[in-house]
Amino acid sequence: MCSLLLRKSCSHGGRSASTEFYHIATDEADQLTLLRVVIETGRTHQIRVHLKHLRAPILGDDVYGYELFNKKFKRSVTRPLLHAYQLKVEHPITGQPLSLEAPIPSDFLRVIDNQICPDFAQRQEELLFRAEQYNKD
């Protein structure tokens, strides 16, 4: 079940940044978690910084991640596993809502299927829809 995991806000001497994290799935060893992330502000590296601050950095992130943990998955992870699946914005001229979606890349899906949620490929729409619905409540 998807649930609001955490709402993180920061403004240490700079502009404030607000991020919401929704839990989708966790691996059996409780080391890897798939999240839906909603950002309200959009600061540079916002998601990466907030997750590092929470001691849950993005797998494959050489800047904000844990070097030893990244090395453990080096064969299957060659980049930060961060993906903008969906972007919702207002059209700059008409003000109408726009919703853009990009499929999850195959390398990311392999890690999800093999490490976190073995039935994700079959349940992807259900899990992502549930996370989106929770966000609306």
mmCIF file with all atom_site columns, C-alpha atoms in Angstrom:
data_model
loop_
_atom_site.group_PDB
_atom_site.id
_atom_site.type_symbol
_atom_site.label_atom_id
_atom_site.label_alt_id
_atom_site.label_comp_id
_atom_site.label_asym_id
_atom_site.label_entity_id
_atom_site.label_seq_id
_atom_site.pdbx_PDB_ins_code
_atom_site.Cartn_x
_atom_site.Cartn_y
_atom_site.Cartn_z
_atom_site.occupancy
_atom_site.B_iso_or_equiv
_atom_site.pdbx_formal_charge
_atom_site.auth_seq_id
_atom_site.auth_comp_id
_atom_site.auth_asym_id
_atom_site.auth_atom_id
_atom_site.pdbx_PDB_model_num
ATOM 1   C CA . MET A 1 1   ? 0.000  0.000  0.000   1.00 0.00 ? 1   MET A CA 1
ATOM 2   C CA . CYS A 1 2   ? 1.209  3.478  -0.841  1.00 0.00 ? 2   CYS A CA 1
ATOM 3   C CA . SER A 1 3   ? 1.432  5.976  1.968   1.00 0.00 ? 3   SER A CA 1
ATOM 4   C CA . LEU A 1 4   ? 2.942  9.351  2.686   1.00 0.00 ? 4   LEU A CA 1
ATOM 5   C CA . LEU A 1 5   ? 6.335  8.481  4.029   1.00 0.00 ? 5   LEU A CA 1
ATOM 6   C CA . LEU A 1 6   ? 7.627  11.938 4.785   1.00 0.00 ? 6   LEU A CA 1
ATOM 7   C CA . ARG A 1 7   ? 7.336  15.606 3.982   1.00 0.00 ? 7   ARG A CA 1
ATOM 8   C CA . LYS A 1 8   ? 10.706 17.350 4.010   1.00 0.00 ? 8   LYS A CA 1
ATOM 9   C CA . SER A 1 9   ? 11.277 21.112 4.010   1.00 0.00 ? 9   SER A CA 1
ATOM 10  C CA . CYS A 1 10  ? 14.563 22.953 4.256   1.00 0.00 ? 10  CYS A CA 1
ATOM 11  C CA . SER A 1 11  ? 15.830 26.524 4.095   1.00 0.00 ? 11  SER A CA 1
ATOM 12  C CA . HIS A 1 12  ? 19.312 26.565 5.616   1.00 0.00 ? 12  HIS A CA 1
ATOM 13  C CA . GLY A 1 13  ? 20.405 30.062 4.676   1.00 0.00 ? 13  GLY A CA 1
ATOM 14  C CA . GLY A 1 14  ? 18.891 29.757 1.201   1.00 0.00 ? 14  GLY A CA 1
ATOM 15  C CA . ARG A 1 15  ? 15.503 29.528 -0.448  1.00 0.00 ? 15  ARG A CA 1
ATOM 16  C CA . SER A 1 16  ? 13.061 27.052 1.029   1.00 0.00 ? 16  SER A CA 1
ATOM 17  C CA . ALA A 1 17  ? 12.443 23.702 -0.662  1.00 0.00 ? 17  ALA A CA 1
ATOM 18  C CA . SER A 1 18  ? 9.595  21.285 0.007   1.00 0.00 ? 18  SER A CA 1
ATOM 19  C CA . THR A 1 19  ? 9.436  17.609 -1.006  1.00 0.00 ? 19  THR A CA 1
ATOM 20  C CA . GLU A 1 20  ? 6.909  14.853 -0.313  1.00 0.00 ? 20  GLU A CA 1
ATOM 21  C CA . PHE A 1 21  ? 7.956  11.195 -0.407  1.00 0.00 ? 21  PHE A CA 1
ATOM 22  C CA . TYR A 1 22  ? 5.426  8.396  -0.989  1.00 0.00 ? 22  TYR A CA 1
ATOM 23  C CA . HIS A 1 23  ? 6.403  4.775  -0.311  1.00 0.00 ? 23  HIS A CA 1
ATOM 24  C CA . ILE A 1 24  ? 5.642  2.316  -3.120  1.00 0.00 ? 24  ILE A CA 1
ATOM 25  C CA . ALA A 1 25  ? 7.769  -0.745 -2.303  1.00 0.00 ? 25  ALA A CA 1
ATOM 26  C CA . THR A 1 26  ? 10.792 -1.922 -0.277  1.00 0.00 ? 26  THR A CA 1
ATOM 27  C CA . ASP A 1 27  ? 13.057 -4.906 -0.897  1.00 0.00 ? 27  ASP A CA 1
ATOM 28  C CA . GLU A 1 28  ? 13.131 -7.877 1.487   1.00 0.00 ? 28  GLU A CA 1
ATOM 29  C CA . ALA A 1 29  ? 16.450 -6.765 3.039   1.00 0.00 ? 29  ALA A CA 1
ATOM 30  C CA . ASP A 1 30  ? 14.966 -3.318 3.785   1.00 0.00 ? 30  ASP A CA 1
ATOM 31  C CA . GLN A 1 31  ? 17.846 -1.622 1.939   1.00 0.00 ? 31  GLN A CA 1
ATOM 32  C CA . LEU A 1 32  ? 16.199 -0.354 -1.248  1.00 0.00 ? 32  LEU A CA 1
ATOM 33  C CA . THR A 1 33  ? 12.943 1.579  -1.475  1.00 0.00 ? 33  THR A CA 1
ATOM 34  C CA . LEU A 1 34  ? 10.950 2.721  -4.470  1.00 0.00 ? 34  LEU A CA 1
ATOM 35  C CA . LEU A 1 35  ? 9.407  6.141  -3.882  1.00 0.00 ? 35  LEU A CA 1
ATOM 36  C CA . ARG A 1 36  ? 7.112  8.522  -5.656  1.00 0.00 ? 36  ARG A CA 1
ATOM 37  C CA . VAL A 1 37  ? 8.429  12.012 -5.025  1.00 0.00 ? 37  VAL A CA 1
ATOM 38  C CA . VAL A 1 38  ? 6.439  15.212 -5.342  1.00 0.00 ? 38  VAL A CA 1
ATOM 39  C CA . ILE A 1 39  ? 8.361  18.468 -5.321  1.00 0.00 ? 39  ILE A CA 1
ATOM 40  C CA . GLU A 1 40  ? 6.586  21.712 -4.617  1.00 0.00 ? 40  GLU A CA 1
ATOM 41  C CA . THR A 1 41  ? 9.481  24.052 -5.349  1.00 0.00 ? 41  THR A CA 1
ATOM 42  C CA . GLY A 1 42  ? 12.014 22.615 -7.808  1.00 0.00 ? 42  GLY A CA 1
ATOM 43  C CA . ARG A 1 43  ? 15.390 23.676 -6.459  1.00 0.00 ? 43  ARG A CA 1
ATOM 44  C CA . THR A 1 44  ? 18.628 22.356 -7.947  1.00 0.00 ? 44  THR A CA 1
ATOM 45  C CA . HIS A 1 45  ? 19.382 18.841 -6.640  1.00 0.00 ? 45  HIS A CA 1
ATOM 46  C CA . GLN A 1 46  ? 16.377 19.165 -4.287  1.00 0.00 ? 46  GLN A CA 1
ATOM 47  C CA . ILE A 1 47  ? 15.384 15.492 -4.254  1.00 0.00 ? 47  ILE A CA 1
ATOM 48  C CA . ARG A 1 48  ? 18.986 14.305 -4.017  1.00 0.00 ? 48  ARG A CA 1
ATOM 49  C CA . VAL A 1 49  ? 19.816 16.692 -1.157  1.00 0.00 ? 49  VAL A CA 1
ATOM 50  C CA . HIS A 1 50  ? 16.674 15.895 0.846   1.00 0.00 ? 50  HIS A CA 1
ATOM 51  C CA . LEU A 1 51  ? 17.184 12.139 0.529   1.00 0.00 ? 51  LEU A CA 1
ATOM 52  C CA . LYS A 1 52  ? 20.844 12.399 1.538   1.00 0.00 ? 52  LYS A CA 1
ATOM 53  C CA . HIS A 1 53  ? 19.811 14.492 4.541   1.00 0.00 ? 53  HIS A CA 1
ATOM 54  C CA . LEU A 1 54  ? 17.371 11.705 5.466   1.00 0.00 ? 54  LEU A CA 1
ATOM 55  C CA . ARG A 1 55  ? 20.198 9.150  5.114   1.00 0.00 ? 55  ARG A CA 1
ATOM 56  C CA . ALA A 1 56  ? 18.425 7.497  2.199   1.00 0.00 ? 56  ALA A CA 1
ATOM 57  C CA . PRO A 1 57  ? 20.347 8.684  -0.875  1.00 0.00 ? 57  PRO A CA 1
ATOM 58  C CA . ILE A 1 58  ? 19.544 7.708  -4.433  1.00 0.00 ? 58  ILE A CA 1
ATOM 59  C CA . LEU A 1 59  ? 21.207 4.498  -5.593  1.00 0.00 ? 59  LEU A CA 1
ATOM 60  C CA . GLY A 1 60  ? 23.925 5.248  -8.142  1.00 0.00 ? 60  GLY A CA 1
ATOM 61  C CA . ASP A 1 61  ? 24.320 8.912  -7.144  1.00 0.00 ? 61  ASP A CA 1
ATOM 62  C CA . ASP A 1 62  ? 28.092 9.519  -7.074  1.00 0.00 ? 62  ASP A CA 1
ATOM 63  C CA . VAL A 1 63  ? 27.715 13.011 -5.577  1.00 0.00 ? 63  VAL A CA 1
ATOM 64  C CA . TYR A 1 64  ? 25.102 12.580 -2.820  1.00 0.00 ? 64  TYR A CA 1
ATOM 65  C CA . GLY A 1 65  ? 25.030 8.778  -2.514  1.00 0.00 ? 65  GLY A CA 1
ATOM 66  C CA . TYR A 1 66  ? 26.924 6.275  -0.394  1.00 0.00 ? 66  TYR A CA 1
ATOM 67  C CA . GLU A 1 67  ? 30.056 5.128  -2.216  1.00 0.00 ? 67  GLU A CA 1
ATOM 68  C CA . LEU A 1 68  ? 30.197 1.635  -0.689  1.00 0.00 ? 68  LEU A CA 1
ATOM 69  C CA . PHE A 1 69  ? 26.516 0.968  -1.335  1.00 0.00 ? 69  PHE A CA 1
ATOM 70  C CA . ASN A 1 70  ? 26.840 2.179  -4.937  1.00 0.00 ? 70  ASN A CA 1
ATOM 71  C CA . LYS A 1 71  ? 29.824 -0.177 -5.440  1.00 0.00 ? 71  LYS A CA 1
ATOM 72  C CA . LYS A 1 72  ? 27.686 -3.115 -4.263  1.00 0.00 ? 72  LYS A CA 1
ATOM 73  C CA . PHE A 1 73  ? 25.295 -2.501 -7.181  1.00 0.00 ? 73  PHE A CA 1
ATOM 74  C CA . LYS A 1 74  ? 27.858 -1.243 -9.703  1.00 0.00 ? 74  LYS A CA 1
ATOM 75  C CA . ARG A 1 75  ? 27.159 -4.028 -12.217 1.00 0.00 ? 75  ARG A CA 1
ATOM 76  C CA . SER A 1 76  ? 23.456 -3.250 -12.475 1.00 0.00 ? 76  SER A CA 1
ATOM 77  C CA . VAL A 1 77  ? 23.470 0.488  -11.687 1.00 0.00 ? 77  VAL A CA 1
ATOM 78  C CA . THR A 1 78  ? 25.535 2.832  -13.846 1.00 0.00 ? 78  THR A CA 1
ATOM 79  C CA . ARG A 1 79  ? 23.720 6.102  -13.091 1.00 0.00 ? 79  ARG A CA 1
ATOM 80  C CA . PRO A 1 80  ? 21.558 7.664  -10.399 1.00 0.00 ? 80  PRO A CA 1
ATOM 81  C CA . LEU A 1 81  ? 18.220 5.851  -10.316 1.00 0.00 ? 81  LEU A CA 1
ATOM 82  C CA . LEU A 1 82  ? 16.133 9.002  -10.420 1.00 0.00 ? 82  LEU A CA 1
ATOM 83  C CA . HIS A 1 83  ? 13.474 9.402  -13.090 1.00 0.00 ? 83  HIS A CA 1
ATOM 84  C CA . ALA A 1 84  ? 10.820 12.025 -13.822 1.00 0.00 ? 84  ALA A CA 1
ATOM 85  C CA . TYR A 1 85  ? 7.951  9.661  -14.653 1.00 0.00 ? 85  TYR A CA 1
ATOM 86  C CA . GLN A 1 86  ? 5.360  12.403 -14.608 1.00 0.00 ? 86  GLN A CA 1
ATOM 87  C CA . LEU A 1 87  ? 5.489  16.182 -14.713 1.00 0.00 ? 87  LEU A CA 1
ATOM 88  C CA . LYS A 1 88  ? 2.446  18.365 -14.125 1.00 0.00 ? 88  LYS A CA 1
ATOM 89  C CA . VAL A 1 89  ? 2.686  22.082 -14.854 1.00 0.00 ? 89  VAL A CA 1
ATOM 90  C CA . GLU A 1 90  ? 0.532  24.927 -16.080 1.00 0.00 ? 90  GLU A CA 1
ATOM 91  C CA . HIS A 1 91  ? 0.915  25.955 -19.693 1.00 0.00 ? 91  HIS A CA 1
ATOM 92  C CA . PRO A 1 92  ? 2.822  29.278 -19.607 1.00 0.00 ? 92  PRO A CA 1
ATOM 93  C CA . ILE A 1 93  ? 0.439  31.036 -22.000 1.00 0.00 ? 93  ILE A CA 1
ATOM 94  C CA . THR A 1 94  ? -2.988 29.442 -21.561 1.00 0.00 ? 94  THR A CA 1
ATOM 95  C CA . GLY A 1 95  ? -2.670 28.484 -17.899 1.00 0.00 ? 95  GLY A CA 1
ATOM 96  C CA . GLN A 1 96  ? -4.192 25.092 -18.735 1.00 0.00 ? 96  GLN A CA 1
ATOM 97  C CA . PRO A 1 97  ? -2.825 22.097 -16.796 1.00 0.00 ? 97  PRO A CA 1
ATOM 98  C CA . LEU A 1 98  ? -0.319 19.961 -18.689 1.00 0.00 ? 98  LEU A CA 1
ATOM 99  C CA . SER A 1 99  ? 0.600  16.414 -17.726 1.00 0.00 ? 99  SER A CA 1
ATOM 100 C CA . LEU A 1 100 ? 3.667  14.868 -19.331 1.00 0.00 ? 100 LEU A CA 1
ATOM 101 C CA . GLU A 1 101 ? 4.761  11.259 -18.816 1.00 0.00 ? 101 GLU A CA 1
ATOM 102 C CA . ALA A 1 102 ? 7.962  9.421  -19.690 1.00 0.00 ? 102 ALA A CA 1
ATOM 103 C CA . PRO A 1 103 ? 8.250  5.639  -19.440 1.00 0.00 ? 103 PRO A CA 1
ATOM 104 C CA . ILE A 1 104 ? 10.559 4.285  -16.776 1.00 0.00 ? 104 ILE A CA 1
ATOM 105 C CA . PRO A 1 105 ? 13.883 3.373  -18.469 1.00 0.00 ? 105 PRO A CA 1
ATOM 106 C CA . SER A 1 106 ? 14.669 -0.324 -18.889 1.00 0.00 ? 106 SER A CA 1
ATOM 107 C CA . ASP A 1 107 ? 17.787 -0.243 -16.655 1.00 0.00 ? 107 ASP A CA 1
ATOM 108 C CA . PHE A 1 108 ? 15.717 1.269  -13.842 1.00 0.00 ? 108 PHE A CA 1
ATOM 109 C CA . LEU A 1 109 ? 12.931 -1.283 -14.369 1.00 0.00 ? 109 LEU A CA 1
ATOM 110 C CA . ARG A 1 110 ? 15.452 -4.150 -14.164 1.00 0.00 ? 110 ARG A CA 1
ATOM 111 C CA . VAL A 1 111 ? 16.636 -2.972 -10.740 1.00 0.00 ? 111 VAL A CA 1
ATOM 112 C CA . ILE A 1 112 ? 13.046 -2.528 -9.542  1.00 0.00 ? 112 ILE A CA 1
ATOM 113 C CA . ASP A 1 113 ? 11.999 -5.976 -10.825 1.00 0.00 ? 113 ASP A CA 1
ATOM 114 C CA . ASN A 1 114 ? 15.143 -7.816 -9.667  1.00 0.00 ? 114 ASN A CA 1
ATOM 115 C CA . GLN A 1 115 ? 15.795 -6.076 -6.352  1.00 0.00 ? 115 GLN A CA 1
ATOM 116 C CA . ILE A 1 116 ? 12.738 -4.264 -4.979  1.00 0.00 ? 116 ILE A CA 1
ATOM 117 C CA . CYS A 1 117 ? 9.395  -5.391 -6.364  1.00 0.00 ? 117 CYS A CA 1
ATOM 118 C CA . PRO A 1 118 ? 9.459  -8.570 -8.500  1.00 0.00 ? 118 PRO A CA 1
ATOM 119 C CA . ASP A 1 119 ? 5.940  -8.021 -9.860  1.00 0.00 ? 119 ASP A CA 1
ATOM 120 C CA . PHE A 1 120 ? 6.382  -4.302 -10.600 1.00 0.00 ? 120 PHE A CA 1
ATOM 121 C CA . ALA A 1 121 ? 6.249  -4.766 -14.384 1.00 0.00 ? 121 ALA A CA 1
ATOM 122 C CA . GLN A 1 122 ? 2.802  -6.359 -14.080 1.00 0.00 ? 122 GLN A CA 1
ATOM 123 C CA . ARG A 1 123 ? 1.594  -3.933 -11.387 1.00 0.00 ? 123 ARG A CA 1
ATOM 124 C CA . GLN A 1 124 ? 3.292  -0.701 -12.534 1.00 0.00 ? 124 GLN A CA 1
ATOM 125 C CA . GLU A 1 125 ? 0.121  1.155  -13.497 1.00 0.00 ? 125 GLU A CA 1
ATOM 126 C CA . GLU A 1 126 ? -1.666 0.064  -10.311 1.00 0.00 ? 126 GLU A CA 1
ATOM 127 C CA . LEU A 1 127 ? 1.223  1.042  -8.012  1.00 0.00 ? 127 LEU A CA 1
ATOM 128 C CA . LEU A 1 128 ? 1.873  4.394  -9.665  1.00 0.00 ? 128 LEU A CA 1
ATOM 129 C CA . PHE A 1 129 ? -1.860 5.167  -9.849  1.00 0.00 ? 129 PHE A CA 1
ATOM 130 C CA . ARG A 1 130 ? -2.244 4.356  -6.145  1.00 0.00 ? 130 ARG A CA 1
ATOM 131 C CA . ALA A 1 131 ? 0.626  6.713  -5.326  1.00 0.00 ? 131 ALA A CA 1
ATOM 132 C CA . GLU A 1 132 ? -0.944 9.427  -7.464  1.00 0.00 ? 132 GLU A CA 1
ATOM 133 C CA . GLN A 1 133 ? -4.351 8.958  -5.840  1.00 0.00 ? 133 GLN A CA 1
ATOM 134 C CA . TYR A 1 134 ? -2.800 9.217  -2.380  1.00 0.00 ? 134 TYR A CA 1
ATOM 135 C CA . ASN A 1 135 ? -1.218 12.486 -3.453  1.00 0.00 ? 135 ASN A CA 1
ATOM 136 C CA . LYS A 1 136 ? -4.669 13.871 -4.360  1.00 0.00 ? 136 LYS A CA 1
ATOM 137 C CA . ASP A 1 137 ? -6.243 12.998 -0.978  1.00 0.00 ? 137 ASP A CA 1
#
